[in-house]
Amino acid sequence: SSGINAEYGVEKQQCELCPNVHGVMKYTDSGKWAHMVCALYSEGIGFGDTTRLEPIITTDISPYKFGYKKCDLCEDERFAYAGLVVECDAGLCKSNFHITCAQKLGFCMENTNEDVKTNPFFAYCKVHVDKDIARPKKRAYKLLMEHLNAIAKKTISDDS
């Protein structure tokens, strides 16, 4: 199962860390699924095999972290308290969001400076993000989702 889109008959996998279904996922140590982007951007998550980046280790996360804070970027209010949220990486900002919600808007960033020894993955809220960087990332995400949906449609029609 590719987990691309149930709308076209392709089974969706549910991420253990967020309420969103689209994207690249891998197995977790608890036998569920999680987005790679959720694992890379969330604090306290590791990998059993750091070369293959699997399984994603989620059992070390306190259960109290799930549903504890509201996602400020959720499109659907019903899912705002689902899963794990991260805090904006801009200093004292208290905005929280699911990584995949931030990804859809282009708010996930990567530090390409190899001299920096901290986590190279960080995300900002809509107030602190550099809009000139976020805009093309948001467009790229939208194009990727359109492409994946087209592949899913073709796969379903080829199987019919």
Short mmCIF file of N, CA and C in Angstrom, two decimals:
data_model
loop_
_atom_site.label_atom_id
_atom_site.label_comp_id
_atom_site.label_asym_id
_atom_site.label_seq_id
_atom_site.Cartn_x
_atom_site.Cartn_y
_atom_site.Cartn_z
N SER A 1 0.84 -1.18 0.00
CA SER A 1 0.00 0.00 0.00
C SER A 1 0.88 1.25 0.00
N SER A 2 0.60 2.17 -0.89
CA SER A 2 1.43 3.36 -1.00
C SER A 2 0.94 4.50 -0.11
N GLY A 3 -0.28 4.40 0.41
CA GLY A 3 -0.79 5.45 1.28
C GLY A 3 -0.99 6.77 0.58
N ILE A 4 -1.23 6.74 -0.75
CA ILE A 4 -1.30 8.00 -1.48
C ILE A 4 -2.63 8.72 -1.26
N ASN A 5 -3.77 8.08 -1.56
CA ASN A 5 -5.02 8.80 -1.46
C ASN A 5 -6.21 7.86 -1.54
N ALA A 6 -6.96 7.76 -0.48
CA ALA A 6 -8.12 6.87 -0.45
C ALA A 6 -9.23 7.35 -1.36
N GLU A 7 -9.21 8.64 -1.69
CA GLU A 7 -10.21 9.20 -2.58
C GLU A 7 -10.24 8.44 -3.90
N TYR A 8 -9.11 7.94 -4.32
CA TYR A 8 -9.00 7.21 -5.58
C TYR A 8 -8.82 5.72 -5.35
N GLY A 9 -9.19 5.25 -4.18
CA GLY A 9 -9.14 3.83 -3.92
C GLY A 9 -7.82 3.32 -3.38
N VAL A 10 -6.85 4.18 -3.18
CA VAL A 10 -5.56 3.76 -2.63
C VAL A 10 -5.62 3.95 -1.12
N GLU A 11 -5.28 2.93 -0.38
CA GLU A 11 -5.39 2.95 1.08
C GLU A 11 -4.51 4.04 1.69
N LYS A 12 -5.07 4.75 2.67
CA LYS A 12 -4.32 5.75 3.42
C LYS A 12 -3.77 5.12 4.69
N GLN A 13 -2.59 5.51 5.09
CA GLN A 13 -2.04 5.12 6.38
C GLN A 13 -2.25 6.30 7.32
N GLN A 14 -2.52 6.04 8.57
CA GLN A 14 -2.69 7.10 9.56
C GLN A 14 -1.37 7.32 10.29
N CYS A 15 -0.91 8.56 10.31
CA CYS A 15 0.31 8.90 11.04
C CYS A 15 0.04 8.86 12.53
N GLU A 16 0.96 8.26 13.26
CA GLU A 16 0.85 8.16 14.71
C GLU A 16 1.07 9.52 15.39
N LEU A 17 1.70 10.47 14.69
CA LEU A 17 2.10 11.74 15.29
C LEU A 17 1.24 12.93 14.91
N CYS A 18 0.43 12.80 13.84
CA CYS A 18 -0.40 13.92 13.40
C CYS A 18 -1.66 13.40 12.73
N PRO A 19 -2.64 14.28 12.49
CA PRO A 19 -3.89 13.83 11.89
C PRO A 19 -3.88 13.80 10.36
N ASN A 20 -2.77 14.15 9.73
CA ASN A 20 -2.71 14.23 8.27
C ASN A 20 -2.24 12.92 7.65
N VAL A 21 -2.76 12.60 6.48
CA VAL A 21 -2.49 11.29 5.88
C VAL A 21 -1.52 11.32 4.70
N HIS A 22 -1.40 12.41 4.00
CA HIS A 22 -0.54 12.46 2.81
C HIS A 22 0.93 12.57 3.19
N GLY A 23 1.78 11.94 2.42
CA GLY A 23 3.22 12.09 2.63
C GLY A 23 3.94 10.78 2.82
N VAL A 24 5.26 10.88 2.86
CA VAL A 24 6.12 9.70 3.01
C VAL A 24 6.09 9.22 4.45
N MET A 25 5.76 7.95 4.64
CA MET A 25 5.69 7.37 5.98
C MET A 25 6.55 6.13 6.09
N LYS A 26 6.96 5.86 7.33
CA LYS A 26 7.70 4.63 7.64
C LYS A 26 7.10 4.03 8.90
N TYR A 27 7.39 2.74 9.10
CA TYR A 27 6.91 2.05 10.30
C TYR A 27 7.55 2.65 11.54
N THR A 28 6.79 2.57 12.64
CA THR A 28 7.31 2.99 13.94
C THR A 28 7.60 1.75 14.78
N ASP A 29 8.29 1.97 15.88
CA ASP A 29 8.61 0.86 16.78
C ASP A 29 7.38 0.30 17.48
N SER A 30 6.25 0.99 17.39
CA SER A 30 5.02 0.48 17.99
C SER A 30 4.13 -0.22 16.96
N GLY A 31 4.67 -0.42 15.74
CA GLY A 31 3.93 -1.12 14.70
C GLY A 31 2.94 -0.27 13.93
N LYS A 32 3.02 1.04 14.11
CA LYS A 32 2.12 1.95 13.39
C LYS A 32 2.93 2.67 12.31
N TRP A 33 2.42 3.78 11.80
CA TRP A 33 3.07 4.56 10.77
C TRP A 33 3.31 5.98 11.26
N ALA A 34 4.34 6.64 10.73
CA ALA A 34 4.57 8.06 11.01
C ALA A 34 5.23 8.69 9.78
N HIS A 35 4.89 9.95 9.55
CA HIS A 35 5.53 10.70 8.46
C HIS A 35 7.01 10.88 8.78
N MET A 36 7.83 10.79 7.77
CA MET A 36 9.25 11.09 7.94
C MET A 36 9.43 12.54 8.40
N VAL A 37 8.65 13.45 7.82
CA VAL A 37 8.78 14.86 8.19
C VAL A 37 8.40 15.08 9.66
N CYS A 38 7.40 14.36 10.16
CA CYS A 38 7.04 14.47 11.58
C CYS A 38 8.20 13.99 12.46
N ALA A 39 8.81 12.90 12.05
CA ALA A 39 9.93 12.34 12.83
C ALA A 39 11.14 13.28 12.82
N LEU A 40 11.46 13.84 11.68
CA LEU A 40 12.66 14.68 11.57
C LEU A 40 12.51 16.01 12.30
N TYR A 41 11.31 16.56 12.32
CA TYR A 41 11.11 17.89 12.89
C TYR A 41 10.64 17.88 14.35
N SER A 42 10.27 16.73 14.88
CA SER A 42 9.74 16.66 16.25
C SER A 42 10.82 16.28 17.24
N GLU A 43 10.82 16.96 18.36
CA GLU A 43 11.80 16.71 19.41
C GLU A 43 11.51 15.37 20.09
N GLY A 44 12.57 14.64 20.41
CA GLY A 44 12.42 13.41 21.17
C GLY A 44 12.14 12.17 20.34
N ILE A 45 12.19 12.30 19.03
CA ILE A 45 11.96 11.15 18.16
C ILE A 45 13.28 10.73 17.55
N GLY A 46 13.52 9.43 17.55
CA GLY A 46 14.75 8.90 16.98
C GLY A 46 14.46 7.80 15.98
N PHE A 47 15.52 7.14 15.56
CA PHE A 47 15.41 6.06 14.58
C PHE A 47 16.19 4.86 15.10
N GLY A 48 15.60 3.68 14.94
CA GLY A 48 16.26 2.45 15.35
C GLY A 48 17.55 2.24 14.58
N ASP A 49 17.51 2.44 13.28
CA ASP A 49 18.67 2.34 12.40
C ASP A 49 18.87 3.72 11.79
N THR A 50 19.92 4.42 12.21
CA THR A 50 20.11 5.81 11.76
C THR A 50 20.58 5.91 10.31
N THR A 51 21.02 4.80 9.73
CA THR A 51 21.41 4.82 8.31
C THR A 51 20.17 4.72 7.43
N ARG A 52 19.27 3.81 7.78
CA ARG A 52 18.05 3.60 6.99
C ARG A 52 16.89 4.47 7.47
N LEU A 53 17.08 5.15 8.61
CA LEU A 53 16.05 5.98 9.22
C LEU A 53 14.75 5.21 9.46
N GLU A 54 14.90 4.02 10.03
CA GLU A 54 13.74 3.21 10.41
C GLU A 54 14.14 2.15 11.42
N PRO A 55 13.25 1.69 12.24
CA PRO A 55 11.92 2.26 12.44
C PRO A 55 12.01 3.61 13.16
N ILE A 56 10.95 4.37 13.05
CA ILE A 56 10.85 5.63 13.77
C ILE A 56 10.51 5.28 15.22
N ILE A 57 11.29 5.78 16.16
CA ILE A 57 11.09 5.47 17.57
C ILE A 57 10.14 6.50 18.18
N THR A 58 8.93 6.06 18.47
CA THR A 58 7.92 6.95 19.06
C THR A 58 7.59 6.57 20.49
N THR A 59 8.02 5.40 20.92
CA THR A 59 7.63 4.92 22.26
C THR A 59 8.32 5.69 23.39
N ASP A 60 9.35 6.48 23.07
CA ASP A 60 10.03 7.28 24.10
C ASP A 60 9.29 8.59 24.40
N ILE A 61 8.31 8.94 23.58
CA ILE A 61 7.56 10.19 23.78
C ILE A 61 6.52 9.98 24.86
N SER A 62 6.45 10.90 25.79
CA SER A 62 5.45 10.83 26.86
C SER A 62 4.05 10.89 26.25
N PRO A 63 3.16 10.03 26.68
CA PRO A 63 1.78 10.07 26.17
C PRO A 63 1.08 11.39 26.48
N TYR A 64 1.57 12.11 27.48
CA TYR A 64 0.98 13.40 27.83
C TYR A 64 1.25 14.48 26.78
N LYS A 65 2.21 14.24 25.89
CA LYS A 65 2.53 15.21 24.82
C LYS A 65 1.48 15.18 23.70
N PHE A 66 0.74 14.07 23.59
CA PHE A 66 -0.25 13.92 22.53
C PHE A 66 -1.56 14.59 22.92
N GLY A 67 -2.03 15.48 22.06
CA GLY A 67 -3.29 16.16 22.32
C GLY A 67 -3.22 17.21 23.42
N TYR A 68 -2.02 17.53 23.86
CA TYR A 68 -1.81 18.45 24.98
C TYR A 68 -2.04 19.90 24.57
N LYS A 69 -1.57 20.25 23.39
CA LYS A 69 -1.71 21.62 22.91
C LYS A 69 -2.37 21.63 21.53
N LYS A 70 -2.98 22.75 21.21
CA LYS A 70 -3.74 22.91 19.98
C LYS A 70 -2.83 23.33 18.82
N CYS A 71 -3.07 22.75 17.65
CA CYS A 71 -2.37 23.18 16.42
C CYS A 71 -3.01 24.48 15.94
N ASP A 72 -2.22 25.52 15.82
CA ASP A 72 -2.71 26.82 15.38
C ASP A 72 -2.89 26.90 13.86
N LEU A 73 -2.44 25.88 13.13
CA LEU A 73 -2.50 25.91 11.67
C LEU A 73 -3.49 24.91 11.07
N CYS A 74 -4.12 24.09 11.90
CA CYS A 74 -5.03 23.06 11.39
C CYS A 74 -6.15 23.67 10.55
N GLU A 75 -6.37 23.07 9.38
CA GLU A 75 -7.47 23.51 8.51
C GLU A 75 -8.81 23.08 9.10
N ASP A 76 -8.81 21.96 9.81
CA ASP A 76 -10.03 21.41 10.39
C ASP A 76 -9.90 21.44 11.91
N GLU A 77 -10.70 22.27 12.55
CA GLU A 77 -10.66 22.46 14.00
C GLU A 77 -10.82 21.15 14.78
N ARG A 78 -11.52 20.17 14.20
CA ARG A 78 -11.74 18.89 14.88
C ARG A 78 -10.44 18.13 15.13
N PHE A 79 -9.40 18.42 14.33
CA PHE A 79 -8.13 17.69 14.46
C PHE A 79 -7.05 18.49 15.17
N ALA A 80 -7.37 19.70 15.60
CA ALA A 80 -6.37 20.60 16.17
C ALA A 80 -5.67 20.04 17.41
N TYR A 81 -6.37 19.20 18.17
CA TYR A 81 -5.77 18.63 19.38
C TYR A 81 -5.29 17.19 19.17
N ALA A 82 -5.31 16.71 17.94
CA ALA A 82 -4.86 15.35 17.66
C ALA A 82 -3.35 15.30 17.50
N GLY A 83 -2.74 14.25 17.99
CA GLY A 83 -1.32 14.03 17.77
C GLY A 83 -0.40 14.95 18.54
N LEU A 84 0.77 15.13 17.96
CA LEU A 84 1.88 15.86 18.58
C LEU A 84 2.06 17.20 17.87
N VAL A 85 2.26 18.27 18.61
CA VAL A 85 2.56 19.56 18.00
C VAL A 85 3.95 20.01 18.43
N VAL A 86 4.53 20.89 17.63
CA VAL A 86 5.82 21.49 17.97
C VAL A 86 5.61 22.99 18.14
N GLU A 87 6.54 23.62 18.81
CA GLU A 87 6.47 25.05 19.02
C GLU A 87 7.29 25.77 17.95
N CYS A 88 6.85 26.95 17.57
CA CYS A 88 7.58 27.79 16.63
C CYS A 88 9.02 27.96 17.13
N ASP A 89 9.97 27.86 16.23
CA ASP A 89 11.39 27.95 16.60
C ASP A 89 11.89 29.39 16.75
N ALA A 90 10.99 30.36 16.68
CA ALA A 90 11.39 31.76 16.85
C ALA A 90 11.33 32.15 18.32
N GLY A 91 12.45 32.04 18.97
CA GLY A 91 12.59 32.51 20.35
C GLY A 91 11.46 32.21 21.30
N LEU A 92 10.80 33.24 21.77
CA LEU A 92 9.79 33.11 22.81
C LEU A 92 8.37 32.91 22.26
N CYS A 93 8.23 32.69 20.98
CA CYS A 93 6.91 32.49 20.38
C CYS A 93 6.26 31.24 20.96
N LYS A 94 4.98 31.31 21.22
CA LYS A 94 4.25 30.20 21.83
C LYS A 94 3.27 29.54 20.85
N SER A 95 3.43 29.80 19.56
CA SER A 95 2.57 29.18 18.55
C SER A 95 2.93 27.71 18.42
N ASN A 96 1.92 26.84 18.34
CA ASN A 96 2.11 25.40 18.22
C ASN A 96 1.44 24.90 16.94
N PHE A 97 2.01 23.85 16.35
CA PHE A 97 1.43 23.31 15.13
C PHE A 97 1.94 21.91 14.84
N HIS A 98 1.13 21.17 14.07
CA HIS A 98 1.59 19.88 13.55
C HIS A 98 2.61 20.18 12.46
N ILE A 99 3.63 19.37 12.37
CA ILE A 99 4.66 19.58 11.35
C ILE A 99 4.05 19.51 9.95
N THR A 100 3.14 18.58 9.72
CA THR A 100 2.55 18.46 8.38
C THR A 100 1.66 19.66 8.04
N CYS A 101 1.06 20.28 9.04
CA CYS A 101 0.29 21.51 8.77
C CYS A 101 1.24 22.63 8.36
N ALA A 102 2.39 22.71 9.03
CA ALA A 102 3.40 23.70 8.68
C ALA A 102 3.99 23.40 7.30
N GLN A 103 4.20 22.13 7.00
CA GLN A 103 4.76 21.72 5.71
C GLN A 103 3.87 22.17 4.55
N LYS A 104 2.56 22.01 4.69
CA LYS A 104 1.61 22.40 3.65
C LYS A 104 1.74 23.87 3.29
N LEU A 105 2.10 24.69 4.30
CA LEU A 105 2.19 26.14 4.11
C LEU A 105 3.61 26.61 3.78
N GLY A 106 4.57 25.67 3.75
CA GLY A 106 5.95 26.04 3.43
C GLY A 106 6.73 26.55 4.62
N PHE A 107 6.28 26.24 5.85
CA PHE A 107 6.90 26.79 7.06
C PHE A 107 8.04 25.93 7.61
N CYS A 108 8.29 24.76 7.03
CA CYS A 108 9.39 23.90 7.49
C CYS A 108 10.68 24.31 6.79
N MET A 109 11.71 24.48 7.58
CA MET A 109 13.00 24.95 7.06
C MET A 109 14.10 23.93 7.35
N GLU A 110 15.19 24.03 6.59
CA GLU A 110 16.36 23.19 6.83
C GLU A 110 17.58 24.07 6.85
N ASN A 111 18.46 23.83 7.81
CA ASN A 111 19.72 24.56 7.88
C ASN A 111 20.72 23.82 7.00
N THR A 112 21.20 24.47 5.96
CA THR A 112 22.15 23.83 5.05
C THR A 112 23.60 24.09 5.41
N ASN A 113 23.83 24.86 6.49
CA ASN A 113 25.18 25.14 6.95
C ASN A 113 25.71 23.93 7.73
N GLU A 114 26.65 23.20 7.16
CA GLU A 114 27.16 21.98 7.78
C GLU A 114 27.97 22.24 9.05
N ASP A 115 28.37 23.49 9.28
CA ASP A 115 29.14 23.82 10.48
C ASP A 115 28.27 23.88 11.73
N VAL A 116 26.96 24.04 11.53
CA VAL A 116 26.04 24.13 12.66
C VAL A 116 25.80 22.72 13.21
N LYS A 117 26.00 22.55 14.51
CA LYS A 117 25.90 21.23 15.14
C LYS A 117 24.53 20.94 15.74
N THR A 118 23.60 21.87 15.63
CA THR A 118 22.26 21.65 16.18
C THR A 118 21.38 20.94 15.15
N ASN A 119 20.15 20.63 15.54
CA ASN A 119 19.20 19.99 14.64
C ASN A 119 19.02 20.87 13.40
N PRO A 120 19.23 20.30 12.21
CA PRO A 120 19.11 21.11 10.99
C PRO A 120 17.68 21.39 10.57
N PHE A 121 16.69 20.78 11.24
CA PHE A 121 15.29 20.94 10.86
C PHE A 121 14.57 21.83 11.87
N PHE A 122 13.91 22.86 11.37
CA PHE A 122 13.18 23.77 12.24
C PHE A 122 11.98 24.32 11.49
N ALA A 123 11.03 24.88 12.22
CA ALA A 123 9.80 25.39 11.60
C ALA A 123 9.35 26.66 12.33
N TYR A 124 8.75 27.55 11.55
CA TYR A 124 8.25 28.80 12.10
C TYR A 124 6.74 28.89 11.90
N CYS A 125 6.11 29.71 12.70
CA CYS A 125 4.68 29.98 12.56
C CYS A 125 4.48 31.01 11.44
N LYS A 126 3.21 31.34 11.17
CA LYS A 126 2.92 32.29 10.09
C LYS A 126 3.42 33.71 10.38
N VAL A 127 3.63 34.03 11.64
CA VAL A 127 4.14 35.36 11.99
C VAL A 127 5.64 35.46 11.74
N HIS A 128 6.38 34.39 12.04
CA HIS A 128 7.84 34.44 12.01
C HIS A 128 8.50 33.87 10.76
N VAL A 129 7.74 33.19 9.92
CA VAL A 129 8.32 32.59 8.72
C VAL A 129 8.71 33.67 7.71
N ASP A 130 9.77 33.43 6.97
CA ASP A 130 10.17 34.30 5.87
C ASP A 130 9.27 33.96 4.68
N LYS A 131 8.33 34.85 4.36
CA LYS A 131 7.33 34.57 3.32
C LYS A 131 7.96 34.31 1.96
N ASP A 132 9.12 34.92 1.68
CA ASP A 132 9.79 34.71 0.40
C ASP A 132 10.33 33.29 0.27
N ILE A 133 10.63 32.66 1.39
CA ILE A 133 11.08 31.27 1.38
C ILE A 133 9.87 30.33 1.41
N ALA A 134 8.85 30.70 2.18
CA ALA A 134 7.67 29.84 2.35
C ALA A 134 6.86 29.71 1.07
N ARG A 135 6.71 30.80 0.31
CA ARG A 135 5.86 30.77 -0.89
C ARG A 135 6.26 29.67 -1.88
N PRO A 136 7.53 29.58 -2.30
CA PRO A 136 7.89 28.51 -3.24
C PRO A 136 7.79 27.12 -2.62
N LYS A 137 8.01 27.00 -1.31
CA LYS A 137 7.88 25.70 -0.64
C LYS A 137 6.40 25.27 -0.65
N LYS A 138 5.51 26.22 -0.42
CA LYS A 138 4.08 25.92 -0.43
C LYS A 138 3.65 25.49 -1.84
N ARG A 139 4.13 26.21 -2.86
CA ARG A 139 3.81 25.85 -4.25
C ARG A 139 4.34 24.46 -4.59
N ALA A 140 5.57 24.16 -4.16
CA ALA A 140 6.17 22.85 -4.42
C ALA A 140 5.37 21.74 -3.75
N TYR A 141 4.90 21.98 -2.53
CA TYR A 141 4.09 20.99 -1.82
C TYR A 141 2.79 20.74 -2.58
N LYS A 142 2.15 21.81 -3.01
CA LYS A 142 0.88 21.69 -3.75
C LYS A 142 1.09 20.90 -5.05
N LEU A 143 2.16 21.21 -5.77
CA LEU A 143 2.45 20.48 -7.03
C LEU A 143 2.74 19.01 -6.76
N LEU A 144 3.46 18.72 -5.69
CA LEU A 144 3.75 17.34 -5.33
C LEU A 144 2.46 16.58 -5.04
N MET A 145 1.55 17.18 -4.27
CA MET A 145 0.28 16.53 -3.95
C MET A 145 -0.55 16.30 -5.22
N GLU A 146 -0.56 17.27 -6.13
CA GLU A 146 -1.28 17.11 -7.39
C GLU A 146 -0.69 15.95 -8.20
N HIS A 147 0.64 15.86 -8.21
CA HIS A 147 1.33 14.79 -8.92
C HIS A 147 1.00 13.42 -8.31
N LEU A 148 1.04 13.32 -6.98
CA LEU A 148 0.72 12.06 -6.31
C LEU A 148 -0.73 11.66 -6.55
N ASN A 149 -1.63 12.63 -6.54
CA ASN A 149 -3.04 12.32 -6.83
C ASN A 149 -3.22 11.84 -8.26
N ALA A 150 -2.48 12.42 -9.20
CA ALA A 150 -2.55 11.98 -10.60
C ALA A 150 -2.03 10.55 -10.74
N ILE A 151 -0.95 10.23 -10.03
CA ILE A 151 -0.41 8.87 -10.05
C ILE A 151 -1.43 7.90 -9.47
N ALA A 152 -2.05 8.30 -8.37
CA ALA A 152 -3.05 7.43 -7.72
C ALA A 152 -4.22 7.19 -8.67
N LYS A 153 -4.68 8.24 -9.34
CA LYS A 153 -5.78 8.09 -10.29
C LYS A 153 -5.42 7.14 -11.42
N LYS A 154 -4.19 7.31 -11.97
CA LYS A 154 -3.73 6.46 -13.06
C LYS A 154 -3.61 5.02 -12.60
N THR A 155 -3.08 4.80 -11.41
CA THR A 155 -2.93 3.46 -10.86
C THR A 155 -4.29 2.77 -10.74
N ILE A 156 -5.28 3.51 -10.27
CA ILE A 156 -6.62 2.95 -10.10
C ILE A 156 -7.24 2.63 -11.46
N SER A 157 -7.09 3.53 -12.43
CA SER A 157 -7.69 3.29 -13.75
C SER A 157 -6.96 2.16 -14.48
N ASP A 158 -5.65 1.99 -14.25
CA ASP A 158 -4.91 0.90 -14.86
C ASP A 158 -5.32 -0.46 -14.28
N ASP A 159 -5.70 -0.46 -12.98
CA ASP A 159 -6.11 -1.69 -12.32
C ASP A 159 -7.54 -2.10 -12.68
N SER A 160 -8.31 -1.15 -13.23
CA SER A 160 -9.73 -1.44 -13.54
C SER A 160 -9.88 -2.21 -14.82
#
